Coordinates of C-alpha atoms in Angstrom, one line a residue:
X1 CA -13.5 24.9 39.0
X2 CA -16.9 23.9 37.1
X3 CA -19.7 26.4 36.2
X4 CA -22.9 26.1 34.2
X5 CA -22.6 27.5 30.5
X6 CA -25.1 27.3 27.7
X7 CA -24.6 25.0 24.8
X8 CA -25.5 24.1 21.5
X9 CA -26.7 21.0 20.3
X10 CA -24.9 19.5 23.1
X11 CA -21.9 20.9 23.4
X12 CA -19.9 23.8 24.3
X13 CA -18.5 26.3 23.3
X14 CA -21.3 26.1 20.0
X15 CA -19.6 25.2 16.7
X16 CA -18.4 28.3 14.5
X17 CA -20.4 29.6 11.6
X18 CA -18.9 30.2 8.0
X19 CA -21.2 31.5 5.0
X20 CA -20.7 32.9 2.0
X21 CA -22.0 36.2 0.2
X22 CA -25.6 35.9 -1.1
X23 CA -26.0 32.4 1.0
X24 CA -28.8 32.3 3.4
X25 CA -28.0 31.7 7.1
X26 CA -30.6 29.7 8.3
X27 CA -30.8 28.9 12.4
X28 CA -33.5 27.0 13.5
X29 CA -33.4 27.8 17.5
X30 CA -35.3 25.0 19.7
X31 CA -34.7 26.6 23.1
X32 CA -33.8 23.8 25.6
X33 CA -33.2 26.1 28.5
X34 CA -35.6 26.7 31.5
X35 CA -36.0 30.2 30.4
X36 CA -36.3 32.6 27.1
X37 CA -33.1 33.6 24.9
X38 CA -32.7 34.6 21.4
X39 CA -29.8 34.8 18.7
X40 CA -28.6 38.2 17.5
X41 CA -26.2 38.2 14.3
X42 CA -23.7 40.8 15.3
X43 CA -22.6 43.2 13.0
X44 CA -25.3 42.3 10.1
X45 CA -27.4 44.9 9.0
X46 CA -30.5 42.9 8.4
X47 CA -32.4 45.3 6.0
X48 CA -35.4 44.2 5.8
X49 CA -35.5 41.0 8.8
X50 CA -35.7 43.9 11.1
X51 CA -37.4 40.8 12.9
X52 CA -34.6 38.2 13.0
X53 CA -32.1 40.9 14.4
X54 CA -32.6 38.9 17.8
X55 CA -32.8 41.6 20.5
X56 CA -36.1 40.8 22.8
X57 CA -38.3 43.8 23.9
X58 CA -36.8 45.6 20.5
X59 CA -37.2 42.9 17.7
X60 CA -38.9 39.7 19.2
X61 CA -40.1 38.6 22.2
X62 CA -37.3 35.9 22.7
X63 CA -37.8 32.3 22.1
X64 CA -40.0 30.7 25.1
X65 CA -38.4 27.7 27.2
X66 CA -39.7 24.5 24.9
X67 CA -39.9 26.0 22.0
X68 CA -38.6 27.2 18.0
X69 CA -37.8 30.1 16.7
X70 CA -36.6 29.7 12.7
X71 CA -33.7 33.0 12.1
X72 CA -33.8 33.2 7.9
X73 CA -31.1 35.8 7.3
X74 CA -29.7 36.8 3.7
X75 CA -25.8 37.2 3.8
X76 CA -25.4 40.3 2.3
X77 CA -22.1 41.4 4.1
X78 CA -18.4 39.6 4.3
X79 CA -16.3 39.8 7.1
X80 CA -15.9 38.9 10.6
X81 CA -19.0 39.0 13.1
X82 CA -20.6 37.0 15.7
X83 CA -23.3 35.5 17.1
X84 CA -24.8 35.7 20.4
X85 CA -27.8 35.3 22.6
X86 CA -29.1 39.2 24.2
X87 CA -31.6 38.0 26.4
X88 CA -30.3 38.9 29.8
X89 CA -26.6 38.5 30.1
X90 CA -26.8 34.6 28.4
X91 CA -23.9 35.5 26.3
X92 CA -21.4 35.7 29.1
X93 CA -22.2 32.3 30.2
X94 CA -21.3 30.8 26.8
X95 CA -23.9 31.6 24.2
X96 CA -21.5 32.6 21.6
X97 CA -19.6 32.0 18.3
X98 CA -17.5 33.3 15.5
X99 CA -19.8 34.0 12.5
X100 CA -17.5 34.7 9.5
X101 CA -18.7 35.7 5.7
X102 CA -16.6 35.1 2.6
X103 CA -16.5 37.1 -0.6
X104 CA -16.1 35.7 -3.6
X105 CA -12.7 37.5 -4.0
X106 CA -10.9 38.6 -1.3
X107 CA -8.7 41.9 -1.6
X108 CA -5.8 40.9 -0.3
X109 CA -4.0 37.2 -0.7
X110 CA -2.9 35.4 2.4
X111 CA -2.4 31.3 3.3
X112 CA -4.2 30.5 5.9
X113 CA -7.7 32.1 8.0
X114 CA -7.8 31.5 11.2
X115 CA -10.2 33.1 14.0
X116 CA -9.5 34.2 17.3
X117 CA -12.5 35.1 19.8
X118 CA -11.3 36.3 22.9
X119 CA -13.1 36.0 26.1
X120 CA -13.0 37.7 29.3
X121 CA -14.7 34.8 31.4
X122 CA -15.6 34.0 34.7
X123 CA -16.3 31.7 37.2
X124 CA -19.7 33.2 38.2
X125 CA -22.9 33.3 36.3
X126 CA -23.7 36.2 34.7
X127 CA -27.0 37.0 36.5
X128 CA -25.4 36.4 39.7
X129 CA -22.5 39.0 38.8
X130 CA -25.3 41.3 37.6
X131 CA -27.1 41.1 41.3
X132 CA -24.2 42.0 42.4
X133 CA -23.6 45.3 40.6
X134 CA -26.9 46.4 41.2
X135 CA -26.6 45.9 44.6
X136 CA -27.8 49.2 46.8
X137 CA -24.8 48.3 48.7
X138 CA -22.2 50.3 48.0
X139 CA -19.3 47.6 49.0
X140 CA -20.8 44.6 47.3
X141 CA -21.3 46.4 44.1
X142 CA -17.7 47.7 43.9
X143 CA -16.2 44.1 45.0
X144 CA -13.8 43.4 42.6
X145 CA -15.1 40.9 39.6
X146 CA -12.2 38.8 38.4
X147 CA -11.9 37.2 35.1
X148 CA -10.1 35.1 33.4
X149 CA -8.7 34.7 29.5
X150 CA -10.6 32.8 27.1
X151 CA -9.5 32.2 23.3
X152 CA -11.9 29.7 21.3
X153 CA -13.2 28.8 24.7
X154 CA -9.5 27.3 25.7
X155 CA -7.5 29.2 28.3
X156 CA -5.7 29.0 32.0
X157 CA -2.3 29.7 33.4
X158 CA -0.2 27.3 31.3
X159 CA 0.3 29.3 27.7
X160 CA 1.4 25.8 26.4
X161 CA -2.7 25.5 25.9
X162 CA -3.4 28.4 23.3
X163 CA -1.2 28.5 20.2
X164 CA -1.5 29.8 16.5
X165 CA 0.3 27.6 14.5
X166 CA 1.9 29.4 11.4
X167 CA 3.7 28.1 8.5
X168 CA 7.3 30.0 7.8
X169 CA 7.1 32.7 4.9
X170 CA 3.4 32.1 4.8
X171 CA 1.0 34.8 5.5
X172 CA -1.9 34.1 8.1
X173 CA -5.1 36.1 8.6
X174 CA -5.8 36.3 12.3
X175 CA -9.5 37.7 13.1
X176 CA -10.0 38.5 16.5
X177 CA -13.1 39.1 17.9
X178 CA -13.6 40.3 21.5
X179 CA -16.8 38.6 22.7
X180 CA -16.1 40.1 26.6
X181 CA -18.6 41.6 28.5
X182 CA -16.5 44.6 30.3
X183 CA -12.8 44.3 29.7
X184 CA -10.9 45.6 27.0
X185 CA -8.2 43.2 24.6
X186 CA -4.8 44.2 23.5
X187 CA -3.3 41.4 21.4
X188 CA 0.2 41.7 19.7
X189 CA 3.5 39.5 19.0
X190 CA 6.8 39.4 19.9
X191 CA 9.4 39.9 17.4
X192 CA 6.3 40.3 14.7
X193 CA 4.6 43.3 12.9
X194 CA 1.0 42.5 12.2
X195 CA -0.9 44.9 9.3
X196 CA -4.7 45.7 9.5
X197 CA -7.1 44.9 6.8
X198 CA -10.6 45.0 8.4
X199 CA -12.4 46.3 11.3
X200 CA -16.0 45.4 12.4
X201 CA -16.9 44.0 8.9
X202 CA -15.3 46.7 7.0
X203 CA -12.0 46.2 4.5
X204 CA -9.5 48.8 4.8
X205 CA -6.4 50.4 3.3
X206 CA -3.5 48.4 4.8
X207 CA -2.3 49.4 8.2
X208 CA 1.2 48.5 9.9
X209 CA 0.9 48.2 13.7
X210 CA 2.6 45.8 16.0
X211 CA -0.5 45.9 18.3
X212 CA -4.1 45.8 17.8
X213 CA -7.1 47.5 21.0
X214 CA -10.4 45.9 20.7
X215 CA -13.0 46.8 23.1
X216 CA -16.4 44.8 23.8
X217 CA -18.0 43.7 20.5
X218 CA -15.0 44.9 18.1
X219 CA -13.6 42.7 15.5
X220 CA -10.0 43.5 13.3
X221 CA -8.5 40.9 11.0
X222 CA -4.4 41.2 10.4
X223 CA -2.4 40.0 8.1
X224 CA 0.8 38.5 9.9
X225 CA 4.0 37.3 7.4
X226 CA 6.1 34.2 9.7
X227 CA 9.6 34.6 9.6
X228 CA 11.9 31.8 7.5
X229 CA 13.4 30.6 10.1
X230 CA 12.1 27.7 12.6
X231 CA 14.2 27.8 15.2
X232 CA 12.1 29.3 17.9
X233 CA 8.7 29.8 18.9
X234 CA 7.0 33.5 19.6
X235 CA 4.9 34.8 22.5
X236 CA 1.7 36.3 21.7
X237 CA -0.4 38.6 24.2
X238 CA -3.6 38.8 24.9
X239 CA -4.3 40.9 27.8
X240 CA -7.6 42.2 28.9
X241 CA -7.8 45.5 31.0
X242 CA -10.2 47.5 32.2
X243 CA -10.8 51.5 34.0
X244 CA -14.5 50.0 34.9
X245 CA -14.9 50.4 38.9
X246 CA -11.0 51.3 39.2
X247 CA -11.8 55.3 39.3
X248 CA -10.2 55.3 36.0
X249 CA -7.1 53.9 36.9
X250 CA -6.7 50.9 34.3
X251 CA -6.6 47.0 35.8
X252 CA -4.5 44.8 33.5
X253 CA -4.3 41.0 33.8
X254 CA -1.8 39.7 31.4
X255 CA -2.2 36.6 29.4
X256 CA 0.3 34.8 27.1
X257 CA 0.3 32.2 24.1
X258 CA 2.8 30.6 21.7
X259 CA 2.4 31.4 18.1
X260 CA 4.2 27.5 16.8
X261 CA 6.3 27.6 13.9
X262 CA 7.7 24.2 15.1
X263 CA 6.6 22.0 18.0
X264 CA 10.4 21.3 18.9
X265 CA 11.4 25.0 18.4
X266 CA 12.2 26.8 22.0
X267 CA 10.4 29.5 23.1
X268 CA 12.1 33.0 22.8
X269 CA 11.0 35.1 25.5
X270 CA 11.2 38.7 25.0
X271 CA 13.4 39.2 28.2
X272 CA 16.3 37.4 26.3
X273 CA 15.7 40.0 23.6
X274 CA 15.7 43.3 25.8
X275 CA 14.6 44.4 29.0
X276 CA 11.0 45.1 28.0
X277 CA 8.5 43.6 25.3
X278 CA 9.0 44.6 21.7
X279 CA 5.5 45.6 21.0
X280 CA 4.8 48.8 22.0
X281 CA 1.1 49.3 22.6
X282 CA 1.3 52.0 20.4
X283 CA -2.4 51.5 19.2
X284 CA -3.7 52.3 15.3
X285 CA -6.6 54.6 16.1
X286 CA -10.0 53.7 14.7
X287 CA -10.6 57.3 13.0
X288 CA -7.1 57.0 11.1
X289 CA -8.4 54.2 8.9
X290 CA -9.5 54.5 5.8
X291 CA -12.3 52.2 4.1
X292 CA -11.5 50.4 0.8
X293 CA -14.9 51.5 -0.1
X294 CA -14.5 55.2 -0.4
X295 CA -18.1 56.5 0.4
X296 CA -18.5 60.3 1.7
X297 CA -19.5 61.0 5.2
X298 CA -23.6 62.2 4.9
X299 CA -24.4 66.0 5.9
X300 CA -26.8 66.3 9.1
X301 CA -30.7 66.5 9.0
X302 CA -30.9 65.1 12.7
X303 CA -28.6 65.8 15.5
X304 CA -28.9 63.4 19.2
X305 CA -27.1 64.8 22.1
X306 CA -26.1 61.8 24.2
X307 CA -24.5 62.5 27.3
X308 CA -23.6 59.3 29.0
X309 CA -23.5 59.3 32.8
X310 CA -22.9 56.7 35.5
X311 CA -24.3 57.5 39.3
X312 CA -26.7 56.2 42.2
X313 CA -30.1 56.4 41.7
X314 CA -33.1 57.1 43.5
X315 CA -33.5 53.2 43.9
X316 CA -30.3 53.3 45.5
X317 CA -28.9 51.5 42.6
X318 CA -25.7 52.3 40.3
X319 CA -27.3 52.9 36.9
X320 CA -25.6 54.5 33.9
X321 CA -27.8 56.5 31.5
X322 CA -27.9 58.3 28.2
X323 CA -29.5 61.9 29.0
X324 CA -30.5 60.4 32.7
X325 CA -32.5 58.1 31.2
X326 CA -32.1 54.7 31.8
X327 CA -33.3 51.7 29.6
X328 CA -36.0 49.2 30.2
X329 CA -37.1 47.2 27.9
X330 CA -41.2 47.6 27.3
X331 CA -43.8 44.7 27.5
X332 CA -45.0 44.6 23.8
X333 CA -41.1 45.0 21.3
X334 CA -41.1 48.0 19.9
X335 CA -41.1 46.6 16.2
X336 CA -44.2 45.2 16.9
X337 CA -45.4 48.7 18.3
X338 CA -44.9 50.3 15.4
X339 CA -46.9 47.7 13.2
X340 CA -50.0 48.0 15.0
X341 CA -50.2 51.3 16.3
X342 CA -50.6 53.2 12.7
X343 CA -50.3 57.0 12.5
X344 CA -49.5 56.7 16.1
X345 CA -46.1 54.8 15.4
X346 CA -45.1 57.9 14.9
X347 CA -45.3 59.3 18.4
X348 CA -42.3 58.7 20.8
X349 CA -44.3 57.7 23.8
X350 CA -46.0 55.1 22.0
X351 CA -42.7 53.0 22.5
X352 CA -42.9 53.9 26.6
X353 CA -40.4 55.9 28.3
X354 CA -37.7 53.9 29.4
X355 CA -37.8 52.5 26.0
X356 CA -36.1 55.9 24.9
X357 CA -37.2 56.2 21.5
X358 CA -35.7 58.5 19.0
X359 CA -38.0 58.4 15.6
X360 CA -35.9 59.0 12.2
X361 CA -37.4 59.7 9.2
X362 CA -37.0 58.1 5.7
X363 CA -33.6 58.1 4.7
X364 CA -32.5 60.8 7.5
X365 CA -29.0 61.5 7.8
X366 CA -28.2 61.5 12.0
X367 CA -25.1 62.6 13.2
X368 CA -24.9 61.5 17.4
X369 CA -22.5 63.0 19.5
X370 CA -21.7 60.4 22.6
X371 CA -20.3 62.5 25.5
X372 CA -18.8 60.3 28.2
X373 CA -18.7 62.4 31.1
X374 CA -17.5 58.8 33.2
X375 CA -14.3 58.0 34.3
X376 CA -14.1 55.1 32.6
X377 CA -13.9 53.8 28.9
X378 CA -17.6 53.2 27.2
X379 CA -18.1 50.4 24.0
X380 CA -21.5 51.3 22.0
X381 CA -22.9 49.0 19.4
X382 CA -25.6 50.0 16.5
X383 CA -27.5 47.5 15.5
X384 CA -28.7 47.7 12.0
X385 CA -25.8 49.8 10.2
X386 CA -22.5 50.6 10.7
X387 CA -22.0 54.2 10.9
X388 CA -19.2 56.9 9.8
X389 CA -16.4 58.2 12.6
X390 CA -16.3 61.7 12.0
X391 CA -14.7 63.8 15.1
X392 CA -12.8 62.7 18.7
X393 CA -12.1 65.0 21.2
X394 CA -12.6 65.4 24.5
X395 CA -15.3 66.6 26.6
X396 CA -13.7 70.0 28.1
X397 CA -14.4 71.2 24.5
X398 CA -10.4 71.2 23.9
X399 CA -9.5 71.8 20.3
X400 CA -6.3 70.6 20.9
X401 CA -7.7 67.4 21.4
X402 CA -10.0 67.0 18.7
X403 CA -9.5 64.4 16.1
X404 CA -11.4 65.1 12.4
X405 CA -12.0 62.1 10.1
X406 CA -10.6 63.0 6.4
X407 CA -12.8 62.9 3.1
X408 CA -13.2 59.1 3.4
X409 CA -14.8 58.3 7.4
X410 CA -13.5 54.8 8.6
X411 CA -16.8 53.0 9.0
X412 CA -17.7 50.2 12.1
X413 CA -20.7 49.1 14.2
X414 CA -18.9 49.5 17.3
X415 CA -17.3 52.5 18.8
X416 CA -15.6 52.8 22.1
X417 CA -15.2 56.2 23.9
X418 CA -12.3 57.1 26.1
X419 CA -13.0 58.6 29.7
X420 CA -13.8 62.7 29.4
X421 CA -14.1 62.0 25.8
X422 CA -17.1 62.2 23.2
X423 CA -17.0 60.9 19.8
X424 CA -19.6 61.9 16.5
X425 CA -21.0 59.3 14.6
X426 CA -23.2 60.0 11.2
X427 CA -25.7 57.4 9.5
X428 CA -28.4 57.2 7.1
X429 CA -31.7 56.6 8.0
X430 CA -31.7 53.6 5.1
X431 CA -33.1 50.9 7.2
X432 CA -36.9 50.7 8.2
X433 CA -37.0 49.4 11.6
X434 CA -36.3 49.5 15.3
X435 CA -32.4 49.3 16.1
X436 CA -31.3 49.4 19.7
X437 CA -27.8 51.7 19.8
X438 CA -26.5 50.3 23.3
X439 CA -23.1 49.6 25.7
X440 CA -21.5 46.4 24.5
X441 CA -20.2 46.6 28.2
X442 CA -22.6 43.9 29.1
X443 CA -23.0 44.6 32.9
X444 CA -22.9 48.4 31.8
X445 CA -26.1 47.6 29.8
X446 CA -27.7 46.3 32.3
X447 CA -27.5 49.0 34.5
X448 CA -29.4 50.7 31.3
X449 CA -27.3 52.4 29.4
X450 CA -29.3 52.0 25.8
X451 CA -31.9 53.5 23.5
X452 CA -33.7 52.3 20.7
X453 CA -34.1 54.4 17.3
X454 CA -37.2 53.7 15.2
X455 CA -36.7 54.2 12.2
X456 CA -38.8 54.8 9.6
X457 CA -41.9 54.1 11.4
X458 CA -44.6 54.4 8.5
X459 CA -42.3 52.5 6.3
X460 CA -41.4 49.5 7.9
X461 CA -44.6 47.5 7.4
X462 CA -43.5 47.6 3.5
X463 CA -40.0 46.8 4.2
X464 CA -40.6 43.7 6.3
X465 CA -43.6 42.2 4.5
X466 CA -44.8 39.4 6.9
X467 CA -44.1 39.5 10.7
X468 CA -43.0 35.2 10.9
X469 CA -45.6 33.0 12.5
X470 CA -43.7 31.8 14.9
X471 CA -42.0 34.7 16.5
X472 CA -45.8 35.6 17.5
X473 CA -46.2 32.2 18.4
X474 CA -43.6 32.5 21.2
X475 CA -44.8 35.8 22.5
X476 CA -48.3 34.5 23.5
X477 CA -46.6 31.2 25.0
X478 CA -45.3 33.6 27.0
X479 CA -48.2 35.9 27.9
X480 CA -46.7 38.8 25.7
X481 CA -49.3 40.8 23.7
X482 CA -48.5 41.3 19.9
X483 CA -49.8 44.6 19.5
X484 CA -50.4 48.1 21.2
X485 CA -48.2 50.3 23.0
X486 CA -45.5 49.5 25.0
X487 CA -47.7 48.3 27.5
X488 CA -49.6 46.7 25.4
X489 CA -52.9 49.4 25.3
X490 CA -54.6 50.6 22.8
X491 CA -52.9 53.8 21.6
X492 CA -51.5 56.0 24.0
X493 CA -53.2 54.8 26.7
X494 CA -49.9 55.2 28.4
X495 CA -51.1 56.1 32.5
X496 CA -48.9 53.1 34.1
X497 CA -45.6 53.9 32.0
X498 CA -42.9 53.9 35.1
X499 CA -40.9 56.8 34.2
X500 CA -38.2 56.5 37.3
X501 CA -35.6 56.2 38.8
X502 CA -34.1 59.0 39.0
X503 CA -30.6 60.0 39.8
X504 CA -30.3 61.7 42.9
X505 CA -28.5 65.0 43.0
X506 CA -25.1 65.7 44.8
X507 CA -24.3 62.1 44.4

């Protein structure tokens, strides 16, 4: 089956990018398309190119059909992110690539670096999947939407197609990235123990684990040690699953590849070995890590109540919702609200409603407290920090069930919550600018599930410096105003701010 993807430079999937710490990743977009995208550097904090953080109605406008936008970013982090487009769902449909970031030294010693992106993929476009969830009919909305296995863009039934070739009594650093827009990834290896060393950009303490749970957006690297011997060849899983639109009941489509210590080894299968596989899904949770880089959890100047909700709407429309507000994006990007409004920038409404806006002052320490009051799992990204994992537990209030982070918080950008579950987060307020904090559940997104901090709003003008030339330049191509409110009014001029929908009660 063939389907339209986007490409780079003419071909697909777009090449991988490696840099180094202190280079400068430089990305000159030409936009070839017939509509707008943009590039957002997963995972990087961008402190102080609030502007090239790629996320249109938030950052930037996007880059307009025809023409350039330049992305200058200082590499100021090492690990393993990504890049993708966020306008719309263009991401899905192949706008997407490893980004990975060296240090000079590396903590731990291995032989060989190898990346692993795993995609949940489909043979729809994304938009058209999209229509389809927001549907106001209830049966085409819940229609099952099958995908299919992905890793570095290669996949299909035969496993004979995706291998990781190892060296015996070497040791090989896997990074896997889950670039899927709803499903969750286990990956592990038969016969094979697998140790974690970094999550989401973040070294840790070593971790033993025979199997390794990423949800939407999440990254781990492992450290995997090949036996001696070459006389057979391993199978490795990669199975995506998901509890979205199953009622919670978790839908898990297997996949299989061969990790190769010798092309002319045979294949042990894990039947021939016992009755069942020998990894045990037995998953390392994220809160039980600890960081190499010991820093202490901040206290709490700012607390935001987030209850997350999924539920048909006054439109007649499935949208999911932090506090029963769901996201649109407003007409003027909120960065660019709060460089031309002045004292104003400081008033929520400024940024419009659906916008939902939640100012920080300097150097504030938040703690957020996600409740997911769903029946199904949740993946929420930050842009613009990672943040500290201080408490799990579930949303009945049951101690019993509550998880506390020790001295030392694991730190990532991207957290995923369990169904009935909440989870507390903590930053600093350290980074003038306006960061979205959304679902990495791409489809889950678009049914609105985001908000957008501002951060700093007096303070950003200094931190940025100069707004780039031609980020303006592809707003007024496309009729977007660079300044005012949300709307792109003087001031608070807000009387046409759409407010709705609404969910509708009993539902």
């Amino acid at each position: 089956m063939e389907r339209r993807l986007i490409g780079v430079n003419g071909r697909w999937p777009p090449p991988e990018v490696h840099v180094n710490l202190s280079d400068t990743l430089v990305i000159n977009a030409h936009n070839s398309l017939d509509v707008a995208t943009s590039i957002h550097a997963y995972g990087l904090y961008q402190n102080g190119t609030n502007f090239y953080d790629g996320a249109p109605g938030t950052t930037e406008c996007g880059i307009a059909p025809n023409m350039t936008y330049t992305y200058i970013i200082p590499v100021t982090q090492t690990g393993t992110f990504w890049l993708q487009s966020q306008y719309g769902s263009q991401f899905v449909d192949g706008m997407r690539t490893p980004l990975i970031s060296y240090a000079p030294q590396e903590h731990y010693q291995y032989d060989s670096d190898q990346v692993l992106m795993l995609e949940a993929s489909y043979h729809r476009g994304a938009k058209d999947i999209v229509n389809q969830l927001m549907s106001t009919v209830k049966g085409v909305r819940e229609a099952f939407v099958q995908p299919y296995m992905l890793i570095n863009s290669v996949g299909g039934t035969d496993l004979n197609r995706t291998k990781i070739s190892v060296q015996s009594g070497k040791t090989h650093r896997l990074r896997l990235i889950n670039v899927s827009a709803a499903w969750m990834v286990r990956f592990g290896i038969e016969q094979h123990t697998m140790q974690i060393i970094e999550i989401d950009g973040i070294d840790t303490e070593i971790k033993e684990t025979n199997s390794v749970l990423l949800s939407p957006g999440q990254r781990a690297s492992v450290l995997v040690t090949a036996k001696n011997a070459t006389d057979h060849n391993y199978i490795f899983h990669a199975d995506m699953f998901t509890d979205v639109g199953q009622d919670g009941q978790r839908t898990v489509l297997p996949y299989q590849g061969i990790v190769e210590y010798s092309p002319d080894a045979p294949l042990l299968s894990y039947t021939k070995v016992g009755s069942s596989s020998t990894v045990d899904w037995e998953f390392t949770q994220d809160i039980d890590m600890v960081p190499l880089e010991k820093i202490p959890a901040p206290g709490v100047h700012k607390w935001v109540p987030l209850e997350v909700s999924t539920s048909t709407y006054d439109d007649r429309r499935m949208h999911s919702a932090f506090n029963n507000r769901t996201y649109a994006a407003p007409i003027v990007p909120s960065l660019l609200t709060a460089l031309s409004t002045g004292y104003q920038a400081y008033y929520p409404d400024v940024y419009g409603f659906k916008t939902y806006p939640v100012i920080l002052d300097p150097l504030e320490d938040v703690e957020v407290a996600i409740f997911n009051n769903d029946a199904t799992t949740h993946s929420f990204h930050l842009h613009g920090h990672s943040f500290f994992i201080i408490a799990r537990g579930t949303v009945d209030k049951n101690q019993n069930n509550r998880i506390a982070a020790g001295n030392f918080p694991m730190r990532r950008d991207t957290i995923a919550i369990p169904p009935r579950g909440y989870t507390i987060i903590r930053f600093r307020a350290d980074n003038p600018g306006a960061w979205l904090l959304h679902s990495q559940m791409q489809f889950v997104k678009e049914q609105g599930l985001a908000l957008t901090f501002i951060e700093a709003p007096y303070r950003i003008g200094a931190n940025l410096k100069n707004v780039p030339a031609d980020m303006l330049e592809n707003c007024l191509t496309m009729g977007i105003p660079i300044s005012g409110n949300a709307l792109g009014k003087p001031g608070l001029d807000l009387s046409e701010d759409v407010r709705g929908p609404y969910p509708l009660s009993g539902l």
